[in-house]
mmCIF file of C-alpha atoms in Angstrom:
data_model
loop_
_atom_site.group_PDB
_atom_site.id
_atom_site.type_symbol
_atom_site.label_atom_id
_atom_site.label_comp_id
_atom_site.label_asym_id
_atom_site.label_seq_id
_atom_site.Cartn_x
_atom_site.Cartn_y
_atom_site.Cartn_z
ATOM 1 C CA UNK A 677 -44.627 1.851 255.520
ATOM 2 C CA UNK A 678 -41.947 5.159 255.219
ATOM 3 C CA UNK A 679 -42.296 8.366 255.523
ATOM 4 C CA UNK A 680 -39.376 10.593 254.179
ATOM 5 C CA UNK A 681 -38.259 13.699 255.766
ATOM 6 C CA UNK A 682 -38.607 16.835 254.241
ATOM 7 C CA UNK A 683 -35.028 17.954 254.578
ATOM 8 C CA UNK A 684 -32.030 16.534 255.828
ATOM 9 C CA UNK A 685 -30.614 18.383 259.148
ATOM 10 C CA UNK A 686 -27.324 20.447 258.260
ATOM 11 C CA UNK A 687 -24.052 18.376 258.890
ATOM 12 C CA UNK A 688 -25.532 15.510 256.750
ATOM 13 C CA UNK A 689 -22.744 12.251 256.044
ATOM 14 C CA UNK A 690 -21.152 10.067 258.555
ATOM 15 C CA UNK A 691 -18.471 12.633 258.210
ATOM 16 C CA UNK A 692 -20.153 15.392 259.012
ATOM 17 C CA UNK A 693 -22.372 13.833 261.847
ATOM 18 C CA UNK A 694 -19.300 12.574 263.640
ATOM 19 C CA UNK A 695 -17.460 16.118 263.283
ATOM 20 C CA UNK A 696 -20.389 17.443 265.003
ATOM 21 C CA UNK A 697 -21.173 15.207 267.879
ATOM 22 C CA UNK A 698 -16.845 15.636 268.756
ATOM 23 C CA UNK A 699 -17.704 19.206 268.769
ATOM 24 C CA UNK A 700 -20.789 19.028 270.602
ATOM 25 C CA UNK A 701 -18.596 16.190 273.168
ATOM 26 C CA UNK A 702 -15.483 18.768 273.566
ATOM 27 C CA UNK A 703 -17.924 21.094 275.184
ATOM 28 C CA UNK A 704 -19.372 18.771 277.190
ATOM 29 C CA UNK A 705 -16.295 17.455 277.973
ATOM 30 C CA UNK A 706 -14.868 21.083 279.033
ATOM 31 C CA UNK A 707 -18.331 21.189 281.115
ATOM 32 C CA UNK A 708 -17.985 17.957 283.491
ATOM 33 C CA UNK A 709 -14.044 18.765 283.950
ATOM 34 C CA UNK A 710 -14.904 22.154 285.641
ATOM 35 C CA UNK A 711 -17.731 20.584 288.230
ATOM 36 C CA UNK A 712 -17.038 19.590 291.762
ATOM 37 C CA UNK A 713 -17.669 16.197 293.100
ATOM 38 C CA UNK A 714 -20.789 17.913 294.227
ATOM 39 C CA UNK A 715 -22.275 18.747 291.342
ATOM 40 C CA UNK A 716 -21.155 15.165 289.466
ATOM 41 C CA UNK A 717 -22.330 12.611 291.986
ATOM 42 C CA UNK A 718 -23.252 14.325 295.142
ATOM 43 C CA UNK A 719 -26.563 15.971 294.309
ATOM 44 C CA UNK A 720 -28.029 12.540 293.168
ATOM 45 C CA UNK A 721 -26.850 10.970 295.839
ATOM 46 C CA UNK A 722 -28.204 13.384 298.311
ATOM 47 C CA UNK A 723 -31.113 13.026 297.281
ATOM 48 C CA UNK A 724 -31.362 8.963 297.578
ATOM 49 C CA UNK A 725 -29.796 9.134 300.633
ATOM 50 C CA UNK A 726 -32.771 10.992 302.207
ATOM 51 C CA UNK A 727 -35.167 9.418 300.518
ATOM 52 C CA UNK A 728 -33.961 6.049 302.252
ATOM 53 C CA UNK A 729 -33.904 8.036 305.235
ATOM 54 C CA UNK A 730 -37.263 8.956 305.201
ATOM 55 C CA UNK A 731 -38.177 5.613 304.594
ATOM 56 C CA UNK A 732 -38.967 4.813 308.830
ATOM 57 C CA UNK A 733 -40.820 7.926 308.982
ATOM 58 C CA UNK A 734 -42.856 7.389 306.213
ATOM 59 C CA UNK A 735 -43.829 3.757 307.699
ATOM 60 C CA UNK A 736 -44.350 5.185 311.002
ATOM 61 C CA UNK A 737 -46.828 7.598 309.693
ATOM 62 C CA UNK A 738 -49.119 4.584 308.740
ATOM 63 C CA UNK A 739 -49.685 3.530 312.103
ATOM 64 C CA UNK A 740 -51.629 6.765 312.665
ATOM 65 C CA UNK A 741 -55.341 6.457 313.233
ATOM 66 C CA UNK A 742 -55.930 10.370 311.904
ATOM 67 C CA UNK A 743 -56.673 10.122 308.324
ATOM 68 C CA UNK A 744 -54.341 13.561 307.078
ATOM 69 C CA UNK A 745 -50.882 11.600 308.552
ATOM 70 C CA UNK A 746 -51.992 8.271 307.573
ATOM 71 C CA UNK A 747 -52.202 9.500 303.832
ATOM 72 C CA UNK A 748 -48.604 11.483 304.894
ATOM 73 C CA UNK A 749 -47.535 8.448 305.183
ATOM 74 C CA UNK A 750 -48.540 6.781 301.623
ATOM 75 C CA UNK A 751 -47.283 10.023 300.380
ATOM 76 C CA UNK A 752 -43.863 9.710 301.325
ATOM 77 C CA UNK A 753 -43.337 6.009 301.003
ATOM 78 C CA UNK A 754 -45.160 6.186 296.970
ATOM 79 C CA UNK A 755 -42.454 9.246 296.421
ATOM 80 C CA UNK A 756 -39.261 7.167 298.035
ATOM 81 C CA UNK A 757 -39.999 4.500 296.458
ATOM 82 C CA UNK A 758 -40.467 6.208 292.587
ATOM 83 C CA UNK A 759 -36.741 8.092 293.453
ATOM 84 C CA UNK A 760 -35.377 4.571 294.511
ATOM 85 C CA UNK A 761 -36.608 2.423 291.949
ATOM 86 C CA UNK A 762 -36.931 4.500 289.047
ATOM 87 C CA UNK A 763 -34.205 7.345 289.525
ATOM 88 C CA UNK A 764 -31.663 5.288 291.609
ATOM 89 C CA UNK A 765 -32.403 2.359 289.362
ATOM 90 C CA UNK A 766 -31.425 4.356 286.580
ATOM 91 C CA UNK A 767 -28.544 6.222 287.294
ATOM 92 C CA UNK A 768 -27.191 2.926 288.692
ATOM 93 C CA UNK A 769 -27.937 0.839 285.556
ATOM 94 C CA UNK A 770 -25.783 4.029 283.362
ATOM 95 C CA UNK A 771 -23.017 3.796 286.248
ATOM 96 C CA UNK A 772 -23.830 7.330 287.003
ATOM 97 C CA UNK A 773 -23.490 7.687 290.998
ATOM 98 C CA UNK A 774 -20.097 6.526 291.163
ATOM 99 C CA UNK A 775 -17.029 6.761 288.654
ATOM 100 C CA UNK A 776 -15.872 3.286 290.341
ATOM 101 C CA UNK A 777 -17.241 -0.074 288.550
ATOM 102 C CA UNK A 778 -17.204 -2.129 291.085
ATOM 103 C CA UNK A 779 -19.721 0.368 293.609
ATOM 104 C CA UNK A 780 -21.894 0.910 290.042
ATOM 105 C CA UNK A 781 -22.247 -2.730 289.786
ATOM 106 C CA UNK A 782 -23.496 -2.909 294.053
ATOM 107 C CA UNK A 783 -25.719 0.042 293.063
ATOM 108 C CA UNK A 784 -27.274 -1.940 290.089
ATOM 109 C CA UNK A 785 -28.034 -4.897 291.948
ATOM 110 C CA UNK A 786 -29.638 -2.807 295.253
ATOM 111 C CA UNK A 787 -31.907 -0.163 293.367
ATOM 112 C CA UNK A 788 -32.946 -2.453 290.139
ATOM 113 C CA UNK A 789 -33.403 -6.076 292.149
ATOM 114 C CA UNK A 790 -34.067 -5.416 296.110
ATOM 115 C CA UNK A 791 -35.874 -2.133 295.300
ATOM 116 C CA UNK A 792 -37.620 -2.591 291.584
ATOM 117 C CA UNK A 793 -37.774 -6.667 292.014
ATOM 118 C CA UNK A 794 -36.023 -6.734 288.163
ATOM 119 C CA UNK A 795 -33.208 -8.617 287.215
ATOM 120 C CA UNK A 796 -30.372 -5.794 286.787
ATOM 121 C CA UNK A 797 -28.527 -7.902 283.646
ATOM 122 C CA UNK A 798 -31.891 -7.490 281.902
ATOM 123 C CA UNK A 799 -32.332 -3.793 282.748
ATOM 124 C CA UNK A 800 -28.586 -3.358 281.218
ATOM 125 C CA UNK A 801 -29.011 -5.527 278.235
ATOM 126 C CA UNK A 802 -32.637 -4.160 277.697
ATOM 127 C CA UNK A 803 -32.121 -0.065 278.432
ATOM 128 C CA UNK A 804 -28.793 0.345 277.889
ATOM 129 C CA UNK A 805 -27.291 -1.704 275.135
ATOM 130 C CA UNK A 806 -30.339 -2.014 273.164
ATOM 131 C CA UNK A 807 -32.593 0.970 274.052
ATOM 132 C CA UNK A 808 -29.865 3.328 273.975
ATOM 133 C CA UNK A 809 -27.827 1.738 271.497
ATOM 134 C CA UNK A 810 -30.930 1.775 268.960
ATOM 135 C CA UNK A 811 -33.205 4.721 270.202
ATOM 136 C CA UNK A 812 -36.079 4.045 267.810
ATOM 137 C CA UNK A 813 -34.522 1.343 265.749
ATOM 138 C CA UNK A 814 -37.635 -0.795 264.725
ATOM 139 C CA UNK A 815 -37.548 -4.371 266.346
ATOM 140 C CA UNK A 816 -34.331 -3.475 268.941
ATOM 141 C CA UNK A 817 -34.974 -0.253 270.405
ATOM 142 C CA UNK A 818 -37.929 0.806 269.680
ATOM 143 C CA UNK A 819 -40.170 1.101 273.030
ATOM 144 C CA UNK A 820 -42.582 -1.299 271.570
ATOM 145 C CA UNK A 821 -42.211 -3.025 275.019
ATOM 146 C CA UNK A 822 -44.900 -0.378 276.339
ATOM 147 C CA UNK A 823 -47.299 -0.504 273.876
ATOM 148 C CA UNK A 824 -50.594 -2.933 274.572
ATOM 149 C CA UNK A 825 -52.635 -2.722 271.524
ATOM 150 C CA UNK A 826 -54.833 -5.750 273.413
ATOM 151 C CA UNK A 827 -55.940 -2.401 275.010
ATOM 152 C CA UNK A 828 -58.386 0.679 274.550
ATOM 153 C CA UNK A 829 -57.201 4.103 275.030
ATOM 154 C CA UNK A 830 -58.835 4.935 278.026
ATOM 155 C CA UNK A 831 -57.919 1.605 279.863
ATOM 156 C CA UNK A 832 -54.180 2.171 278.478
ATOM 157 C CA UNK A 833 -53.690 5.809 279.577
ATOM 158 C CA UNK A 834 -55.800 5.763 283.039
ATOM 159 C CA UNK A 835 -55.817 1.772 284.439
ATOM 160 C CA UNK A 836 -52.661 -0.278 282.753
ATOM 161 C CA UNK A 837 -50.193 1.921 284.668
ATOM 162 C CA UNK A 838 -51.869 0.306 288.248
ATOM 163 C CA UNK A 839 -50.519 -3.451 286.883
ATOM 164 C CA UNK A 840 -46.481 -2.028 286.987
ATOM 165 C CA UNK A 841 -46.443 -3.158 290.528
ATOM 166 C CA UNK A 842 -47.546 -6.594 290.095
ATOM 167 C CA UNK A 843 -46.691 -6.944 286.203
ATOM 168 C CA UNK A 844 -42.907 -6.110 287.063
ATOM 169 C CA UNK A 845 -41.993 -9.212 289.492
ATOM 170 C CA UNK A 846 -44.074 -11.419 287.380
ATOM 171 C CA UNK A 847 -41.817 -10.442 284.449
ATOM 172 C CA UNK A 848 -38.657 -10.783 286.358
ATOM 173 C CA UNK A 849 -39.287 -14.511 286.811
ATOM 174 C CA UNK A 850 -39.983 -15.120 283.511
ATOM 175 C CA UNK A 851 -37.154 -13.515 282.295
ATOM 176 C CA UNK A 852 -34.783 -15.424 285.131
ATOM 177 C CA UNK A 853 -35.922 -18.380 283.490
ATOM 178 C CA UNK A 854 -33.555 -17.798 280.566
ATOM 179 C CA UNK A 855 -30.707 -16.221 282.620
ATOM 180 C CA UNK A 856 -27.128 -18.355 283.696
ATOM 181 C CA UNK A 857 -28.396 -20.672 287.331
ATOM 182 C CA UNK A 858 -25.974 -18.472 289.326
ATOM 183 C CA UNK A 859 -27.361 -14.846 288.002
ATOM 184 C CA UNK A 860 -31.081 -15.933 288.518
ATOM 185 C CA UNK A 861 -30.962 -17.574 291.984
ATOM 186 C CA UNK A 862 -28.535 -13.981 293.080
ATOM 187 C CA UNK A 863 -31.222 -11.798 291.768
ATOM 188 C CA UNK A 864 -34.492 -13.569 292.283
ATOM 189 C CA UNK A 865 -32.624 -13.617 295.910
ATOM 190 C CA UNK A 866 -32.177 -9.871 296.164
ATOM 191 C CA UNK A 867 -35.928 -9.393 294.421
ATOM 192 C CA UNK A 868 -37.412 -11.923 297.598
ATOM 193 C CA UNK A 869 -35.426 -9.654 299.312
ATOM 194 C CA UNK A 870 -36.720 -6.740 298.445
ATOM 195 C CA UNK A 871 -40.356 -7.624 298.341
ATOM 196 C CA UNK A 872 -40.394 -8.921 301.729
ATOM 197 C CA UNK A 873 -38.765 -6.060 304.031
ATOM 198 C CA UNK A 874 -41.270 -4.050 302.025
ATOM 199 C CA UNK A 875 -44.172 -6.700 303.439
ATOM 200 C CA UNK A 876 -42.600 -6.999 307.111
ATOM 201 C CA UNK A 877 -42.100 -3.566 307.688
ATOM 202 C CA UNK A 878 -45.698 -3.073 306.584
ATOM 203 C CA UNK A 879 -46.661 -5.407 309.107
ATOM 204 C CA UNK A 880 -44.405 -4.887 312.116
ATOM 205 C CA UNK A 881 -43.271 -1.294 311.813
ATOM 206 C CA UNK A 882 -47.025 0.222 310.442
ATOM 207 C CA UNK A 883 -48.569 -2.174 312.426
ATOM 208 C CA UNK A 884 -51.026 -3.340 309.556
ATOM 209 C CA UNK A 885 -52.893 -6.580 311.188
ATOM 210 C CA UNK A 886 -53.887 -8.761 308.226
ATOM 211 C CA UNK A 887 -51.761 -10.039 305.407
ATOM 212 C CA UNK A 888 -54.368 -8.138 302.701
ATOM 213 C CA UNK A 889 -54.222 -4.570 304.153
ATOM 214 C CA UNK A 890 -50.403 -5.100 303.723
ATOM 215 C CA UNK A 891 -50.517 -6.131 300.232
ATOM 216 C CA UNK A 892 -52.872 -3.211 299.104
ATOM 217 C CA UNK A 893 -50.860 -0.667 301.154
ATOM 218 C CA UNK A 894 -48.044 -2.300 299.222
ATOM 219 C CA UNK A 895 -49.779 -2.082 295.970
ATOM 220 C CA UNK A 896 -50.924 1.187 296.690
ATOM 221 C CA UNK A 897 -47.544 3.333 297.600
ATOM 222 C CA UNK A 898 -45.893 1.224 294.542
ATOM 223 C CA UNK A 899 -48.508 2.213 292.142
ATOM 224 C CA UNK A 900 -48.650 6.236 293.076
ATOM 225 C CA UNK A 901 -46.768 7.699 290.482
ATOM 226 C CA UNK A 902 -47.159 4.744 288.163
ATOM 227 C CA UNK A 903 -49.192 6.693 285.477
ATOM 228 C CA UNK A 904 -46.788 9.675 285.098
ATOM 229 C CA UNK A 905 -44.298 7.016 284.720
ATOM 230 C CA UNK A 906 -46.153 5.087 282.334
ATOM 231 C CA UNK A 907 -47.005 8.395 279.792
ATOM 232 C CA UNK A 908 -43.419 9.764 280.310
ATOM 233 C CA UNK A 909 -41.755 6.435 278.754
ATOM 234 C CA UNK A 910 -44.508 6.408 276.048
ATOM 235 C CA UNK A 911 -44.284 10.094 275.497
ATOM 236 C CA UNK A 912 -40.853 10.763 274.842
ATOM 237 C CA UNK A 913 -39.876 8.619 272.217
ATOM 238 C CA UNK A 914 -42.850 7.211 270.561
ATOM 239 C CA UNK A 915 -44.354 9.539 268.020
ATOM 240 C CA UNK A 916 -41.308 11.003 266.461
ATOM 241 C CA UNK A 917 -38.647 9.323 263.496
ATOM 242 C CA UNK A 918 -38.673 5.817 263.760
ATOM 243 C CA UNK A 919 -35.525 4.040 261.638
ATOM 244 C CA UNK A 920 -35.162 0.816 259.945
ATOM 245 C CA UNK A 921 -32.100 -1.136 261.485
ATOM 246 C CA UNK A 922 -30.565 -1.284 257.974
ATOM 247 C CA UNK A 923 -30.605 2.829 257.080
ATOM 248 C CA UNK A 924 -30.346 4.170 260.773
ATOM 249 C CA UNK A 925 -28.929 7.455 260.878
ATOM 250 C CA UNK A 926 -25.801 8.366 262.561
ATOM 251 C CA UNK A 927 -26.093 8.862 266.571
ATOM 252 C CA UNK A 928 -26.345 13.008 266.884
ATOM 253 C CA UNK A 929 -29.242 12.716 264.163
ATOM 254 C CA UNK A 930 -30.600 9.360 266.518
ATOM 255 C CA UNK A 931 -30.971 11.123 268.995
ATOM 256 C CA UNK A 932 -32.163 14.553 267.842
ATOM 257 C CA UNK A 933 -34.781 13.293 266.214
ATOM 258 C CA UNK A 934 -35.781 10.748 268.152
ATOM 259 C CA UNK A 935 -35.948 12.215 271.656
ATOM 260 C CA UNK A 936 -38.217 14.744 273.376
ATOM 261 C CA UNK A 937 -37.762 16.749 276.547
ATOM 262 C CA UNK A 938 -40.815 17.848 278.662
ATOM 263 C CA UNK A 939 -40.727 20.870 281.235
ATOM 264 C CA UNK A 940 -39.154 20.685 284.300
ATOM 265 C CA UNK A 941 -41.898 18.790 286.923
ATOM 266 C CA UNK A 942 -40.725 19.163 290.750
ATOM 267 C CA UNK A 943 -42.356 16.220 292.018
ATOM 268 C CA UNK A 944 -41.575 14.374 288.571
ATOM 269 C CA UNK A 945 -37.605 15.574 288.942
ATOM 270 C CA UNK A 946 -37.065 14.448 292.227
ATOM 271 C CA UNK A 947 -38.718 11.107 291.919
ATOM 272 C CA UNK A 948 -37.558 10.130 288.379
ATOM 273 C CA UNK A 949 -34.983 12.438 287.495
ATOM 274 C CA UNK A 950 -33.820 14.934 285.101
ATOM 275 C CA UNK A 951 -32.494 12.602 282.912
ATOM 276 C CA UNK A 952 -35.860 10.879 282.727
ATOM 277 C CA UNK A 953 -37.951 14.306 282.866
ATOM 278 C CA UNK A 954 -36.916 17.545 281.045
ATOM 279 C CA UNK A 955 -32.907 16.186 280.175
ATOM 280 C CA UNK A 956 -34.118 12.978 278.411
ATOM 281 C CA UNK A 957 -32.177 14.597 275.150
ATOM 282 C CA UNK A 958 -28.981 15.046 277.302
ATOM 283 C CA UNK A 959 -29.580 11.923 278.927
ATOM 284 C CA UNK A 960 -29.259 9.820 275.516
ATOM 285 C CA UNK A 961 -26.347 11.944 273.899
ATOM 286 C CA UNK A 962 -24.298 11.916 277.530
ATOM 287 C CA UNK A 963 -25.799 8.945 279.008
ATOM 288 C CA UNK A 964 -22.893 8.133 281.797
ATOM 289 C CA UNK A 965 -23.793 11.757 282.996
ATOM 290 C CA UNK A 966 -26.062 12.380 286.383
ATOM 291 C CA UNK A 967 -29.348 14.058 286.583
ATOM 292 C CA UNK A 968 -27.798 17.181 287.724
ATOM 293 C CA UNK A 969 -24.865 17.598 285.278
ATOM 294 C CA UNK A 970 -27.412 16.453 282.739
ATOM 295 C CA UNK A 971 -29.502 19.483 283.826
ATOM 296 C CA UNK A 972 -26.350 21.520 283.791
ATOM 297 C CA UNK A 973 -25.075 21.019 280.462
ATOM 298 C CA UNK A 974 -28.709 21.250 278.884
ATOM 299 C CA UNK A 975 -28.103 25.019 278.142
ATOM 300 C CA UNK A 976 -24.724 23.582 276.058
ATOM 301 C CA UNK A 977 -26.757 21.122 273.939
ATOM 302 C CA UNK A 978 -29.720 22.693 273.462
ATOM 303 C CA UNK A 979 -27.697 25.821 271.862
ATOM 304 C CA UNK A 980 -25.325 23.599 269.831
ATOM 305 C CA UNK A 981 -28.245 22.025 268.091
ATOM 306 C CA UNK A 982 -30.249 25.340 267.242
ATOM 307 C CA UNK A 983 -26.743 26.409 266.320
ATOM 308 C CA UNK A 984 -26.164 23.876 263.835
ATOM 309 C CA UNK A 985 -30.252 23.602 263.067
ATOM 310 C CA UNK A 986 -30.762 20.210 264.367
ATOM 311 C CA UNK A 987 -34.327 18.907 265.805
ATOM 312 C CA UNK A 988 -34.466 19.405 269.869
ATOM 313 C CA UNK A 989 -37.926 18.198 270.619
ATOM 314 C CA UNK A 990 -39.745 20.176 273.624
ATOM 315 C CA UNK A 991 -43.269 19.558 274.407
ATOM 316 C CA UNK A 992 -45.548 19.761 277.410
ATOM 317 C CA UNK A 993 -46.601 16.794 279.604
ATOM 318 C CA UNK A 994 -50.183 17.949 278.705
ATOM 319 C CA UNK A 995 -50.222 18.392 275.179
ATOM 320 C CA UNK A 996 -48.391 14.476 275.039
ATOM 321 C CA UNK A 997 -51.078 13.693 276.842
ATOM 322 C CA UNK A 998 -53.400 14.807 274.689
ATOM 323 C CA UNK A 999 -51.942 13.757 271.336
ATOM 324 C CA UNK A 1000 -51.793 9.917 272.618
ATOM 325 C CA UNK A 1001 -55.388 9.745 273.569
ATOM 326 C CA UNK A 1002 -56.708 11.278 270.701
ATOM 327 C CA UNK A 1003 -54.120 9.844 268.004
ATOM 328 C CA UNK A 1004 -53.693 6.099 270.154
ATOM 329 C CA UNK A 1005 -54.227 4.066 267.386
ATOM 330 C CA UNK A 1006 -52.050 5.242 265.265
ATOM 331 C CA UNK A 1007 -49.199 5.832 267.993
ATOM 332 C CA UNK A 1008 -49.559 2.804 269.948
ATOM 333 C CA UNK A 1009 -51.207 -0.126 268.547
ATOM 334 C CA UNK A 1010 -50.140 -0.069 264.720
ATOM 335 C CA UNK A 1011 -47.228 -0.346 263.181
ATOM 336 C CA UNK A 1012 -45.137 3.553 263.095
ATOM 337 C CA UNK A 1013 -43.927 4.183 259.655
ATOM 338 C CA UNK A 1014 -40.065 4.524 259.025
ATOM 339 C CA UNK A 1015 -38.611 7.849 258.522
ATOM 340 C CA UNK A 1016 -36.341 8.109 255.786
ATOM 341 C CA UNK A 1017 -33.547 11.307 255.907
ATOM 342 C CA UNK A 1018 -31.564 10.548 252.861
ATOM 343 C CA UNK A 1019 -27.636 11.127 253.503
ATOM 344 C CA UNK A 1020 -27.988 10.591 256.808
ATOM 345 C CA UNK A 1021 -27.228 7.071 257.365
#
């Protein structure tokens, strides 16, 4: 099925596309080369660092008997770990905390296998090359990953997102299955690894008694902001152009069609990031930038593409919301059409 667009953005043509994406890079460019240190690595950074330093607090907090502290507790570990797994993961996988390779491929393997329990070669080959390489390229990278049509709406939106915890290890084994001997016994390693500090500090630190209270707290604090995580992936992508992989347009029309930004979330910001949140537009044109020099040049590439009348796709986490549930059918169980933007290829 296709769907054509009704007009083609200005700066139609390869040559035109790739004029304009240099133009819209030089500023960029100009951007990142007048920022500090601070402002290109050591915000992020920051903020990881104290969310592994809360870590011991937030487990300490669980041995309380007074209900207010004990939920403190889930509070802070459920937000640590999001900022860990999902932001750290993330910026890690891009090689965005460091400008050195070797400390970007360290990073990888802590946040995506100790603290996500995923295989970091499959996060790169699976987000970076292929998501970002083919943002809504039908059959490569699509986000068809996330969608369940097995499902009902209402089970989908509300009680799928719970599974991430125990979905996501389960996953990582069977994709270790196909990965080289010495790559899967390193990562399923570092995922073991993870998994069971998680369990022992449960155990020894909160003082939980029985192996199943640990497991559920476990399940619990990995699971808190799994539905906003969930929708946001879903959200952002799915819903707008999809492209054949024969007629896919050039990358500045890629990704201004086929990206959305939502508002800026605290809670959502610090946990997932910018990049993930309210810069996911920024993220895919500049996606070797941080969260906060992604939030920093969004002023630059959101003018440049009213400027040159390009698509910049804003909507609220609500109204998303809304659409999927009452349009889930359509969005995420069949097939999306292809959109067709003639001279743009």
């Amino acid at each position: 099925m296709e769907t054509a667009a009704r007009g083609a953005p200005r700066g139609g043509g390869s040559g035109g596309a790739e004029a304009l994406l240099g133009e819209l890079e030089a500023r960029v460019r100009a951007v990142v080369r007048a920022s500090s240190w601070w402002e290109r690595h050591g915000v992020d950074c920051s903020i990881l660092a104290l969310s592994l330093l809360a870590l011991p607090p937030g487990f300490l907090c669980l041995r309380s008997e007074h209900g207010l502290v004990f939920v403190l507790g889930i509070t802070i570990l459920g937000v640590c770990h999001y900022t860990l797994t999902v932001k750290g993961s993330h910026l890690a996988t891009h090689g965005a905390l460091t400008e050195s390779r070797r400390w970007s491929k360290i990073w990888a393997h802590f946040f995506v296998e100790v603290c996500t329990a995923f295989p970091a070669e499959d996060a790169l080959h699976g987000h970076v090359k292929m998501h970002h390489g083919y943002t809504n390229v039908l059959g490569l990278g699509d986000s068809s990953t996330w969608r369940l049509p097995c499902l009902n709406r209402y089970v989908y939106m509300f009680l799928a997102p719970l599974l991430i915890p125990v979905l996501t290890p389960l996953v990582a084994v069977e994709r270790l299955r196909r990965a080289r001997p010495g790559a899967a016994l390193r990562a399923l390693g570092l995922i073991a690894l993870g998994l069971c500090s998680h369990y022992w500090l449960l155990r020894h630190l909160s003082g939980f008694r029985s192996p199943a209270s640990a497991l559920a707290c476990m399940l619990c604090t990995r699971s808190l902001l799994a539905h906003p995580y969930l929708h946001i992936n879903v959200f952002q992508h799915i819903g707008l152009p999809m492209f054949s992989r024969d007629q896919k347009p050039r990358r500045l029309h890629m990704m201004s069609l086929g990206v959305l930004n939502l508002p800026r979330l605290p809670v959502l910001d610090w946990a997932f990031g910018h990049s993930i949140v309210s810069c996911h537009v920024e993220h895919h044109l500049f996606p070797k930038l941080s969260d906060n020099m992604c939030l920093k040049v969004k002023p630059v590439v959101s003018r440049f593409l009213r400027e040159k009348q390009l698509p910049y796709n804003e909507d609220t986490y609500l109204a998303r919301f809304r659409l999927f549930l009452s349009r889930y059918e359509e969005l995420l169980v069949r097939a999306p059409p292809i959109t067709e933007l003639a001279g743009l290829q």
